[in-house]
Amino acid sequence: MDWTATATAAVVGFNYFVLGYALALNGIQLVLLSVATVAVPRILGRERATSLDDVYAHPGTPGVSILVPAYNEAAGIIEAVQSLLRLRYPSFELVVVDDGSTDDTFGLLQREFGLVPVDRVVEASVPTQGAVTSVYIQASGGPLVVVRKVNAQRRSDALNAAINVARHDYICMIDGDCVLEPDALLHTVKPFLDNPSTVVGVGGVIRPANGAGVRRGQVTALACPRSLVARIQVVEYLRAFLVGRVGWTQLQGVLIISGAFGVFRRATVVELGGLSWVSLGEDAELVATLHHRLRRLGADYRLVVVPQPVCWTEVPETLLALGRQRRRWSTGLAQVLMSHRGALFNPRYGRFGLVVLPYYLCFELLSPVVEIAGLIAVPLALALGLIDPVFAMVILLASVGFGLLLSLAAIVVEEVAFHRHDRLRDLGRLVLAAALENIGFRQLHAWWRLRGLLDAMSGREIAWGTLPRTGFTTTP
Amino acid sequence: MSNAWPDPLLLMAAVTAAVVLMMLVAVSVGAVLRARRHRAAARRERLATTIRPLISDAMDIADGAGSVAMDHALRALSRSAGETLDDLVVALVPKLRGTERKLLVELLRRRGTIERVARDLTSRSPRRRLSAVEFLGAVDDGSHAAALVRLLDDRDEAVRLAAIRALGRIGLPEAVPALLGRLDRPEPRRELPRHAVTMAVLRCGSGSADHVLQSLRHGGAASRLAAAQVLGWLGELGAAPELRDALAHDTSPDVRAAAAEALGRLGVPETAADLVVCLDEPHPALVRVAAATALGLIGDTASATGLAMTLCTDADLRVRLAAAQAMARLGGPGLSALRVLSPVSPHAREVLRVTLAGTPEPPFGALLRTPL
């Protein structure tokens, strides 16, 4: 066989591989969609069976320390803290860590909430890099505690400092730019109460709220964001949380409880040594470490993502900011998979080693490699007449068409179960964004993730960056 | 390449059409769902407007001469009107007490709704069983308590949880042994959450105290723990001797901590000496924290010395903090001791600072709570 024939066979073979890969990836997504579609009404039914009012009224409902790392969050920190202070939960403290902000984050907090310094005893339960310089509490007696510390270029370091300050049995880690639903903590603590011996971590569904009106710390008027970049992320988040993570919960394979909103037992996190200072994906690293340890111990455990929209966040509106964020996420995922490579394809780790980690390796981490190679190989093969147009169209349908179908299904699931968007026009805009996502955005996304993967492989140092915030629109 | 393949442009057009069609279907599904929701809400509201006066009339003439005619009128309602009436009554029942509440429940009984719904308790469909359990819990009808107790063992988790809640809402003390007893069942997949069970028992009120005490004396570790907690929350002063006994002799540290917490809630000064004994290191940290917190709640100044000793010598940070906070709660003598100790104890300094600033201590509640 001469080299031309070999090259032709390789290109054609690769095209078949791309087709198979797209079908496998979207097939798995379809399974997750089916599982999530069945699960959501059941979960909502179960929640109805034990009312949140009972959780609220029960004198034994455990206290929660809400941990909020904040680095240059002046644009939205006041709304975020106000929303957290209005949470409907019987007993909580709110620990905000001003991680060496260079803007007026602390000044705003001090003026708005009347903070006074206090000699708080801080237990060194988990190691930290940046030293705590001072601790403030509200003179009025509120539950807000503000910790000022030296910045160590890592979100995880701020969270570890907050874990040391926290004094409740449960900790809830959230981002400083988030606005929570009033019942968010009740929703997420409830799985711990319903299954006290097995549940070790609970996450909530994160939803973008760019352009939404916020009144008294609550999202009131949910409108579709004006920016197409943000609008596409609304669809992405629906697909990832409502379909992906709720589906994985049912299959007991949750790998990521988002750092934007997750509840854990403090003692468990302390036992694991806190959040990883090394990993950029410290949230996934924490969950993966939980899987790793508990599987090794043969423990019966569950990690849960509740489907209720509990946490509203501001997503990047520019491609530049989004690109940086996604690149960092990809690097973080690579680091997590690298640090748990011992469990990969290892039957000793059960579903975690044989299903979850291989899925994230093959279909999350390596997917940009296949996507970008496919973007080059398919048109090339088509131009050289190595594959026929129908075959190229089948590949397109398997990757783009199937993906679009999943996005639309996620939008419909949201509409059936939660219908948070008031206007039909917004639904139409989301559907349009789901289609437009495939033209340019998806390819760019693959490029960002590929660069993140390359960063991880090269061992390049990436610091905890901040996203440009515009803050929420406060409505009277 | 074969020439039999269709024209690529035609194919592209077909794919585009398929994509547009999918999008249209998604938007249409959304539009239809919204329209149905709005129509159903409007219909419910219309029916409710006509049904509300009927409910009022039915309650007025429940025992009067027109009750037979009213029965006919109630039974003659269309299915949707009947369902609306049931929904309205179910929503009203928890808001009322006494005679009015009884009349409403009676109204459902006269319509045959309660018996009809109760038949669903044995349905094969978990959804129907769940609805039936919720309905019976909401209308406060104890006539099917035995069936509800059986459903504590249902294979569906939501039904089990709903049965716990329903028994609590109905408030039958006789259901308490079944509720607490299920906590000791060694089947992790069908475990009943202690949180839900204790809420149900709490709802049964002080009338259930004897049953709860029985569980504290003779139950397994899980039910003894729940019983100790509930007795504290109920404020059952008569349970103090049993709780003192549990504090001193129970084999489970969780139960002893719960007993300490309960004694703190009861606030009986005679129990302070027992609690001071539990501040010593041989007792687990969980028990020491609970004992210190309880002493703060009781407020017996005689315990200041024991707490000060704990504050200075205990190896566990949580215990030292609990002791400092308890001393602050003792008032004058406790605060004086904290002042004396503040140069050597950072916890004393912190608590003094917070107390003197008039700020309540945020972690107090956390230390009081036994981990669930």
XYZ file of C-alpha atoms in Angstrom, chain B residues 3-269:
267
model
C -23.208 9.818 -8.275
C -26.207 8.228 -6.545
C -25.837 10.550 -3.527
C -28.397 13.343 -3.225
C -27.495 16.910 -4.065
C -25.500 18.391 -1.107
C -27.434 21.632 -1.339
C -30.666 19.742 -1.069
C -29.296 17.883 1.926
C -28.190 21.106 3.565
C -31.656 22.513 3.046
C -33.182 19.403 4.580
C -30.901 19.597 7.630
C -31.647 23.298 8.061
C -35.360 22.567 7.803
C -35.009 19.823 10.418
C -33.168 22.179 12.786
C -35.782 24.908 12.317
C -38.507 22.347 12.891
C -36.911 21.190 16.158
C -36.712 24.785 17.316
C -40.314 25.436 16.405
C -41.404 22.287 18.218
C -39.516 23.378 21.363
C -41.095 26.841 21.329
C -44.525 25.356 20.555
C -44.244 22.895 23.450
C -43.383 25.813 25.709
C -46.287 27.882 24.391
C -48.757 25.020 24.758
C -47.601 24.289 28.295
C -47.940 27.922 29.263
C -51.384 28.196 27.720
C -52.506 25.036 29.524
C -51.156 26.289 32.825
C -52.922 29.619 32.430
C -56.183 27.989 31.345
C -56.088 25.531 34.239
C -55.378 28.325 36.736
C -58.211 30.447 35.343
C -60.578 27.489 35.434
C -59.617 26.662 39.022
C -60.200 30.256 40.029
C -63.610 30.348 38.289
C -64.675 27.124 39.966
C -63.326 28.266 43.304
C -65.426 31.421 43.105
C -68.585 29.339 42.806
C -67.527 26.634 45.236
C -66.447 28.839 48.179
C -70.021 29.903 49.066
C -71.088 26.265 48.868
C -68.444 25.298 51.432
C -69.616 28.082 53.681
C -73.267 26.988 53.337
C -72.376 23.351 53.920
C -70.610 24.257 57.168
C -73.530 26.392 58.310
C -76.133 23.688 57.835
C -73.998 20.715 58.745
C -76.381 19.648 61.463
C -79.491 21.472 60.320
C -82.595 20.400 58.499
C -81.133 21.124 55.086
C -78.170 18.783 55.519
C -79.670 16.003 53.414
C -80.301 18.409 50.573
C -76.774 19.705 50.963
C -75.410 16.162 50.811
C -77.197 15.706 47.509
C -75.858 19.012 46.263
C -72.321 18.049 47.253
C -72.549 14.654 45.619
C -74.071 16.143 42.478
C -71.050 18.318 41.811
C -69.217 17.667 38.573
C -65.888 15.875 38.883
C -63.821 19.012 38.363
C -66.028 21.053 40.713
C -65.769 18.288 43.307
C -61.984 18.194 42.984
C -61.842 21.955 43.351
C -63.965 21.727 46.486
C -61.694 19.029 47.913
C -58.600 21.109 47.121
C -60.087 24.193 48.746
C -61.080 22.272 51.864
C -57.671 20.577 52.124
C -56.008 23.987 51.863
C -58.320 25.416 54.522
C -58.109 22.637 57.116
C -54.597 23.372 58.436
C -55.556 27.028 58.909
C -58.505 26.280 61.175
C -58.959 24.785 64.621
C -61.782 23.328 66.667
C -65.322 23.013 65.376
C -64.727 24.676 62.029
C -61.953 22.264 61.288
C -64.103 19.285 62.266
C -66.918 20.554 60.051
C -64.607 20.798 57.084
C -63.301 17.277 57.583
C -66.879 16.105 58.002
C -67.722 17.790 54.736
C -65.108 15.679 52.969
C -66.411 12.568 54.685
C -69.958 13.308 53.578
C -68.760 13.651 50.029
C -67.092 10.283 50.358
C -63.733 11.838 49.505
C -61.854 10.496 52.514
C -62.857 6.882 51.933
C -62.206 7.196 48.213
C -58.742 8.620 48.783
C -57.955 6.104 51.535
C -58.430 3.289 49.033
C -55.372 4.665 47.230
C -53.213 3.888 50.258
C -52.875 0.374 48.873
C -52.578 1.412 45.229
C -49.775 -0.094 43.176
C -48.827 3.391 42.008
C -46.399 5.173 44.358
C -47.725 8.488 43.078
C -51.273 7.628 44.149
C -50.127 6.291 47.512
C -48.158 9.498 48.042
C -51.151 11.706 47.178
C -53.415 9.686 49.464
C -50.981 9.888 52.388
C -50.565 13.636 51.923
C -54.317 14.115 51.721
C -55.025 12.154 54.891
C -52.227 13.962 56.708
C -53.625 17.315 55.628
C -57.227 16.671 56.653
C -56.191 15.495 60.090
C -58.110 12.246 59.873
C -56.872 9.591 62.286
C -59.195 6.864 61.098
C -56.542 5.452 58.781
C -53.585 5.727 61.138
C -52.947 1.978 61.052
C -52.606 2.070 57.266
C -50.311 5.065 57.518
C -48.120 3.237 60.043
C -47.845 0.334 57.597
C -46.670 2.782 54.952
C -43.658 3.636 57.122
C -42.263 0.471 55.547
C -43.280 1.382 51.990
C -40.774 0.565 49.288
C -40.998 4.137 47.947
C -38.964 6.702 49.884
C -41.345 9.610 49.197
C -44.289 7.583 50.524
C -42.377 6.674 53.692
C -41.462 10.323 54.270
C -45.026 11.454 53.603
C -46.367 8.820 56.031
C -44.071 10.122 58.792
C -45.256 13.654 58.161
C -48.908 12.635 57.964
C -48.743 10.812 61.304
C -47.185 13.899 62.834
C -49.801 16.197 61.390
C -52.581 13.948 62.621
C -50.813 13.961 66.002
C -51.713 10.534 67.327
C -49.507 9.680 70.331
C -50.233 5.980 69.683
C -48.168 6.259 66.480
C -45.051 7.373 68.415
C -43.723 3.884 69.297
C -44.007 2.879 65.635
C -42.238 6.040 64.507
C -39.377 5.843 66.998
C -39.107 2.067 66.722
C -38.507 2.291 62.979
C -35.318 4.265 63.654
C -33.647 1.138 65.005
C -34.350 -0.886 61.874
C -31.081 -2.209 60.454
C -31.982 -1.596 56.799
C -29.972 1.377 55.510
C -31.935 1.496 52.258
C -35.223 1.922 54.089
C -34.011 4.007 56.991
C -36.341 6.689 58.244
C -34.645 10.041 58.743
C -34.437 10.958 62.413
C -35.087 14.580 61.519
C -38.503 13.817 60.016
C -39.413 11.311 62.738
C -38.575 13.690 65.595
C -40.587 16.443 63.911
C -43.578 14.114 63.703
C -43.200 13.088 67.347
C -42.862 16.733 68.375
C -46.115 17.456 66.560
C -47.796 14.749 68.622
C -47.064 16.992 71.617
C -46.719 16.320 75.322
C -49.348 13.593 75.132
C -46.708 11.392 73.585
C -44.177 11.866 76.426
C -44.843 8.455 78.017
C -44.236 6.684 74.721
C -41.053 8.721 74.194
C -39.821 7.842 77.688
C -40.416 4.176 76.923
C -38.162 4.531 73.885
C -35.499 6.248 75.988
C -35.576 3.366 78.461
C -35.878 0.393 76.161
C -35.149 1.477 72.575
C -32.109 0.929 70.406
C -29.389 3.583 70.173
C -31.094 5.514 67.352
C -34.488 5.686 69.033
C -32.926 6.526 72.432
C -31.107 9.428 70.787
C -34.300 10.680 69.157
C -36.235 10.235 72.402
C -33.702 12.249 74.421
C -33.787 15.052 71.874
C -37.582 15.154 71.732
C -37.946 15.227 75.520
C -35.731 18.302 75.633
C -37.578 20.033 72.841
C -40.938 19.207 74.401
C -39.719 20.679 77.721
C -40.854 17.597 79.630
C -39.728 18.421 83.160
C -40.926 15.018 84.356
C -38.338 13.385 82.105
C -35.384 14.925 83.987
C -34.627 11.801 86.128
C -34.608 9.557 83.043
C -32.403 12.012 81.181
C -29.975 12.216 84.120
C -29.806 8.461 84.069
C -29.136 8.459 80.311
C -26.467 11.149 80.761
C -24.661 9.060 83.352
C -25.086 5.537 82.063
C -26.065 5.314 78.412
C -23.566 3.372 76.317
C -23.881 5.716 73.342
C -22.020 9.066 73.490
C -24.586 10.516 71.077
C -27.407 9.672 73.485
C -25.481 11.100 76.429
C -24.829 14.330 74.513
C -28.510 14.527 73.546
C -29.477 13.938 77.186
C -27.165 16.757 78.285
C -28.638 19.057 75.671
C -32.160 18.125 76.766
C -31.341 18.797 80.430
C -30.066 22.229 79.403
C -33.332 22.940 77.659
C -35.325 21.769 80.696
C -33.268 24.157 82.841
C -33.505 22.151 86.082
C -30.762 23.492 88.436
